[in-house]
PDB file of C-alpha atoms in Angstrom:
ATOM      1  CA  MET A  30      11.008 -12.316   3.671  1.00  0.00           C
ATOM      2  CA  ALA A  31      12.267 -13.087   7.422  1.00  0.00           C
ATOM      3  CA  ILE A  32      12.699  -9.827   9.679  1.00  0.00           C
ATOM      4  CA  SER A  33      15.410 -10.374  11.962  1.00  0.00           C
ATOM      5  CA  GLY A  34      15.065  -8.476  15.409  1.00  0.00           C
ATOM      6  CA  CYS A  35      11.157  -8.290  15.249  1.00  0.00           C
ATOM      7  CA  ALA A  36       9.420  -8.693  18.318  1.00  0.00           C
ATOM      8  CA  GLN A  37       6.939 -10.914  16.312  1.00  0.00           C
ATOM      9  CA  GLU A  38       7.655 -14.224  15.277  1.00  0.00           C
ATOM     10  CA  GLY A  39       7.455 -15.449  11.923  1.00  0.00           C
ATOM     11  CA  THR A  40       7.697 -13.711   8.326  1.00  0.00           C
ATOM     12  CA  PHE A  41       6.276 -10.944   6.405  1.00  0.00           C
ATOM     13  CA  ASP A  42       4.680 -13.397   4.109  1.00  0.00           C
ATOM     14  CA  GLU A  43       2.984 -15.180   6.998  1.00  0.00           C
ATOM     15  CA  MET A  44       1.712 -11.909   8.512  1.00  0.00           C
ATOM     16  CA  PHE A  45       0.519 -10.442   5.284  1.00  0.00           C
ATOM     17  CA  LYS A  46      -1.489 -13.775   4.403  1.00  0.00           C
ATOM     18  CA  SER A  47      -3.288 -14.023   7.748  1.00  0.00           C
ATOM     19  CA  MET A  48      -4.260 -10.300   7.221  1.00  0.00           C
ATOM     20  CA  THR A  49      -5.623 -10.732   3.440  1.00  0.00           C
ATOM     21  CA  THR A  50      -8.375 -13.167   1.993  1.00  0.00           C
ATOM     22  CA  GLY A  51      -6.968 -13.302  -1.325  1.00  0.00           C
ATOM     23  CA  SER A  52     -10.475 -11.790  -2.947  1.00  0.00           C
ATOM     24  CA  VAL A  53      -8.175  -9.322  -4.918  1.00  0.00           C
ATOM     25  CA  ARG A  54      -5.293 -10.337  -7.059  1.00  0.00           C
ATOM     26  CA  VAL A  55      -1.938  -9.604  -5.207  1.00  0.00           C
ATOM     27  CA  VAL A  56       0.912  -7.851  -6.890  1.00  0.00           C
ATOM     28  CA  LYS A  57       4.436  -7.760  -5.733  1.00  0.00           C
ATOM     29  CA  PRO A  58       6.262  -4.577  -6.924  1.00  0.00           C
ATOM     30  CA  GLU A  59       8.923  -6.949  -8.686  1.00  0.00           C
ATOM     31  CA  GLU A  60       5.826  -8.146 -10.907  1.00  0.00           C
ATOM     32  CA  ILE A  61       5.239  -4.474 -12.146  1.00  0.00           C
ATOM     33  CA  SER A  62       7.056  -3.453 -15.348  1.00  0.00           C
ATOM     34  CA  GLU A  63       8.429  -0.034 -15.288  1.00  0.00           C
ATOM     35  CA  LYS A  64       6.829   0.446 -18.446  1.00  0.00           C
ATOM     36  CA  SER A  65       3.433  -0.121 -17.827  1.00  0.00           C
ATOM     37  CA  ARG A  66       1.110   2.401 -17.098  1.00  0.00           C
ATOM     38  CA  VAL A  67      -0.238   1.800 -13.655  1.00  0.00           C
ATOM     39  CA  VAL A  68      -2.494   4.066 -11.310  1.00  0.00           C
ATOM     40  CA  TYR A  69      -1.299   3.995  -7.878  1.00  0.00           C
ATOM     41  CA  LEU A  70      -4.076   4.332  -5.207  1.00  0.00           C
ATOM     42  CA  ASP A  71      -2.792   5.083  -1.706  1.00  0.00           C
ATOM     43  CA  ALA A  72      -5.654   3.683   0.849  1.00  0.00           C
ATOM     44  CA  ARG A  73      -3.992   4.915   3.884  1.00  0.00           C
ATOM     45  CA  GLU A  74      -5.175   8.029   5.666  1.00  0.00           C
ATOM     46  CA  LEU A  75      -4.000  11.606   4.464  1.00  0.00           C
ATOM     47  CA  ASN A  76      -1.637  12.145   7.222  1.00  0.00           C
ATOM     48  CA  GLU A  77       0.274   8.608   6.285  1.00  0.00           C
ATOM     49  CA  PHE A  78       0.281   9.910   2.709  1.00  0.00           C
ATOM     50  CA  GLN A  79       1.804  13.198   3.447  1.00  0.00           C
ATOM     51  CA  VAL A  80       4.763  11.556   5.007  1.00  0.00           C
ATOM     52  CA  SER A  81       5.394   9.665   1.924  1.00  0.00           C
ATOM     53  CA  HIS A  82       3.857   7.726  -0.527  1.00  0.00           C
ATOM     54  CA  ILE A  83       4.503   5.818  -4.215  1.00  0.00           C
ATOM     55  CA  PRO A  84       5.608   8.668  -6.845  1.00  0.00           C
ATOM     56  CA  GLY A  85       2.395   9.711  -8.900  1.00  0.00           C
ATOM     57  CA  ALA A  86       0.059   7.986  -6.523  1.00  0.00           C
ATOM     58  CA  ILE A  87      -3.299   9.112  -5.926  1.00  0.00           C
ATOM     59  CA  HIS A  88      -4.402   9.643  -2.179  1.00  0.00           C
ATOM     60  CA  ILE A  89      -8.189   8.077  -1.811  1.00  0.00           C
ATOM     61  CA  GLY A  90      -8.048   7.259   1.670  1.00  0.00           C
ATOM     62  CA  TYR A  91      -9.710   4.309   3.369  1.00  0.00           C
ATOM     63  CA  ASP A  92     -12.100   5.314   6.358  1.00  0.00           C
ATOM     64  CA  ASP A  93     -13.660   8.206   4.550  1.00  0.00           C
ATOM     65  CA  PHE A  94     -13.174   6.612   1.002  1.00  0.00           C
ATOM     66  CA  GLU A  95     -15.958   7.232  -1.820  1.00  0.00           C
ATOM     67  CA  MET A  96     -16.250   6.165  -5.044  1.00  0.00           C
ATOM     68  CA  ASP A  97     -16.395   9.439  -7.042  1.00  0.00           C
ATOM     69  CA  ARG A  98     -12.773   9.742  -5.860  1.00  0.00           C
ATOM     70  CA  VAL A  99     -11.964   7.264  -8.736  1.00  0.00           C
ATOM     71  CA  SER A 100     -14.829   8.353 -11.024  1.00  0.00           C
ATOM     72  CA  ASP A 101     -12.486   9.565 -13.802  1.00  0.00           C
ATOM     73  CA  LEU A 102     -10.398   6.263 -13.980  1.00  0.00           C
ATOM     74  CA  PRO A 103     -11.251   4.211 -16.737  1.00  0.00           C
ATOM     75  CA  LYS A 104     -12.821   0.662 -15.901  1.00  0.00           C
ATOM     76  CA  ASP A 105      -9.605  -1.374 -17.751  1.00  0.00           C
ATOM     77  CA  ALA A 106      -6.912   0.886 -16.197  1.00  0.00           C
ATOM     78  CA  LEU A 107      -4.453  -1.284 -14.301  1.00  0.00           C
ATOM     79  CA  ILE A 108      -4.881  -0.002 -10.960  1.00  0.00           C
ATOM     80  CA  ILE A 109      -2.684  -0.970  -7.782  1.00  0.00           C
ATOM     81  CA  VAL A 110      -4.074   0.061  -4.468  1.00  0.00           C
ATOM     82  CA  TYR A 111      -1.892  -0.171  -1.705  1.00  0.00           C
ATOM     83  CA  CYS A 112      -1.522   0.819   2.301  1.00  0.00           C
ATOM     84  CA  SER A 113       0.774   0.008   4.907  1.00  0.00           C
ATOM     85  CA  VAL A 114       0.807  -3.764   4.396  1.00  0.00           C
ATOM     86  CA  GLY A 115      -2.310  -5.035   2.670  1.00  0.00           C
ATOM     87  CA  TYR A 116      -5.364  -5.209   4.581  1.00  0.00           C
ATOM     88  CA  ARG A 117      -7.155  -1.651   3.773  1.00  0.00           C
ATOM     89  CA  SER A 118      -5.753  -1.799   0.369  1.00  0.00           C
ATOM     90  CA  GLU A 119      -7.563  -5.205  -0.233  1.00  0.00           C
ATOM     91  CA  LYS A 120     -10.966  -3.644   1.412  1.00  0.00           C
ATOM     92  CA  ILE A 121     -10.675  -0.903  -1.320  1.00  0.00           C
ATOM     93  CA  GLY A 122      -9.627  -3.306  -4.197  1.00  0.00           C
ATOM     94  CA  GLU A 123     -13.117  -5.344  -3.473  1.00  0.00           C
ATOM     95  CA  LYS A 124     -14.961  -2.012  -3.728  1.00  0.00           C
ATOM     96  CA  LEU A 125     -13.468  -1.257  -6.801  1.00  0.00           C
ATOM     97  CA  LEU A 126     -14.084  -4.712  -8.278  1.00  0.00           C
ATOM     98  CA  LYS A 127     -17.354  -4.660  -7.484  1.00  0.00           C
ATOM     99  CA  ALA A 128     -17.897  -1.131  -8.977  1.00  0.00           C
ATOM    100  CA  GLY A 129     -16.873  -2.835 -12.437  1.00  0.00           C
ATOM    101  CA  PHE A 130     -12.972  -2.030 -12.406  1.00  0.00           C
ATOM    102  CA  ARG A 131     -11.743  -5.058 -14.322  1.00  0.00           C
ATOM    103  CA  ASN A 132      -7.758  -4.892 -13.404  1.00  0.00           C
ATOM    104  CA  VAL A 133      -7.287  -4.455  -9.800  1.00  0.00           C
ATOM    105  CA  GLY A 134      -4.162  -5.370  -7.485  1.00  0.00           C
ATOM    106  CA  ASN A 135      -3.360  -5.346  -4.084  1.00  0.00           C
ATOM    107  CA  LEU A 136       0.256  -4.382  -3.793  1.00  0.00           C
ATOM    108  CA  TYR A 137       1.817  -7.358  -1.901  1.00  0.00           C
ATOM    109  CA  GLY A 138       2.984  -5.970   1.920  1.00  0.00           C
ATOM    110  CA  GLY A 139       1.789  -2.433   1.111  1.00  0.00           C
ATOM    111  CA  ILE A 140       4.395   0.417   1.259  1.00  0.00           C
ATOM    112  CA  PHE A 141       6.169  -1.383   3.757  1.00  0.00           C
ATOM    113  CA  TYR A 142       7.372  -4.150   1.402  1.00  0.00           C
ATOM    114  CA  TRP A 143       7.832  -1.588  -1.166  1.00  0.00           C
ATOM    115  CA  VAL A 144      10.366   0.268   0.684  1.00  0.00           C
ATOM    116  CA  ASN A 145      12.025  -2.811   2.020  1.00  0.00           C
ATOM    117  CA  SER A 146      12.396  -3.940  -1.451  1.00  0.00           C
ATOM    118  CA  GLY A 147      14.307  -0.649  -2.414  1.00  0.00           C
ATOM    119  CA  ARG A 148      11.972   1.315  -4.043  1.00  0.00           C
ATOM    120  CA  GLN A 149      11.514   4.782  -3.804  1.00  0.00           C
ATOM    121  CA  VAL A 150       8.927   6.740  -2.144  1.00  0.00           C
ATOM    122  CA  VAL A 151       8.159  10.688  -1.989  1.00  0.00           C
ATOM    123  CA  ASN A 152       6.472  13.590  -0.623  1.00  0.00           C
ATOM    124  CA  ALA A 153       5.525  16.892  -1.253  1.00  0.00           C
ATOM    125  CA  GLN A 154       9.308  17.985  -1.497  1.00  0.00           C
ATOM    126  CA  GLY A 155      10.507  15.013  -3.237  1.00  0.00           C
ATOM    127  CA  PRO A 156      12.118  11.667  -2.334  1.00  0.00           C
ATOM    128  CA  THR A 157      12.368  10.971   1.092  1.00  0.00           C
ATOM    129  CA  ARG A 158      13.308   7.847   3.613  1.00  0.00           C
ATOM    130  CA  LYS A 159      10.640   8.793   5.937  1.00  0.00           C
ATOM    131  CA  VAL A 160       7.486   6.200   6.091  1.00  0.00           C
ATOM    132  CA  HIS A 161       4.550   6.396   8.415  1.00  0.00           C
ATOM    133  CA  ALA A 162       4.662   3.250  10.460  1.00  0.00           C
ATOM    134  CA  TYR A 163       0.887   2.942  11.228  1.00  0.00           C
ATOM    135  CA  ASN A 164       2.109   2.009  14.796  1.00  0.00           C
ATOM    136  CA  GLU A 165       4.659   0.390  16.447  1.00  0.00           C
ATOM    137  CA  ARG A 166       3.315  -3.062  16.272  1.00  0.00           C
ATOM    138  CA  TRP A 167       3.160  -2.743  12.442  1.00  0.00           C
ATOM    139  CA  GLY A 168       6.474  -0.499  12.216  1.00  0.00           C
ATOM    140  CA  GLN A 169       8.325  -3.340  12.982  1.00  0.00           C
ATOM    141  CA  TRP A 170       7.694  -4.949   9.704  1.00  0.00           C
ATOM    142  CA  LEU A 171       9.442  -1.686   8.363  1.00  0.00           C
ATOM    143  CA  ILE A 172      12.813  -1.958   8.291  1.00  0.00           C
ATOM    144  CA  LYS A 173      14.534   0.047   5.444  1.00  0.00           C
ATOM    145  CA  ALA A 174      12.901   3.438   6.342  1.00  0.00           C
ATOM    146  CA  GLU A 175      12.897   6.016   8.837  1.00  0.00           C
ATOM    147  CA  LYS A 176       9.583   5.471  10.759  1.00  0.00           C
ATOM    148  CA  VAL A 177       7.347   7.998  11.579  1.00  0.00           C
ATOM    149  CA  TYR A 178       4.060   7.436  13.775  1.00  0.00           C
ATOM    150  CA  GLU A 179       2.644  11.107  13.919  1.00  0.00           C
TER     151      GLU A 179
END
């Protein structure tokens, strides 16, 4: 996906590949069946999650992530971890795999790609167009949402 008008040259795919190692299976939103029973884990910080998140997602954080936050999930559950663009979620995914979870995916492009692909996000009040853009450098990749930096 080429992002026109971005300060940074290149494509979203090039950015994603430069930030991740492929240590966790990458899953694009279009590969996830709406009928699948998916557990979405949000690896962003709480203030980012509160702005918006994927419907039904569980906030687990990144800086203060502890395995006890996922202790009641079955080891064979389909788990998709996401963050803003994919770096933090890959690191959490690595920890989940090491802990014995067998069906873990890193959401390609995180919540940015999710929204840019036309998928819905919600907050405590319901559907929203707001997404925490992390910072202005990363916010350039978020094109189909109202950017929040607080």
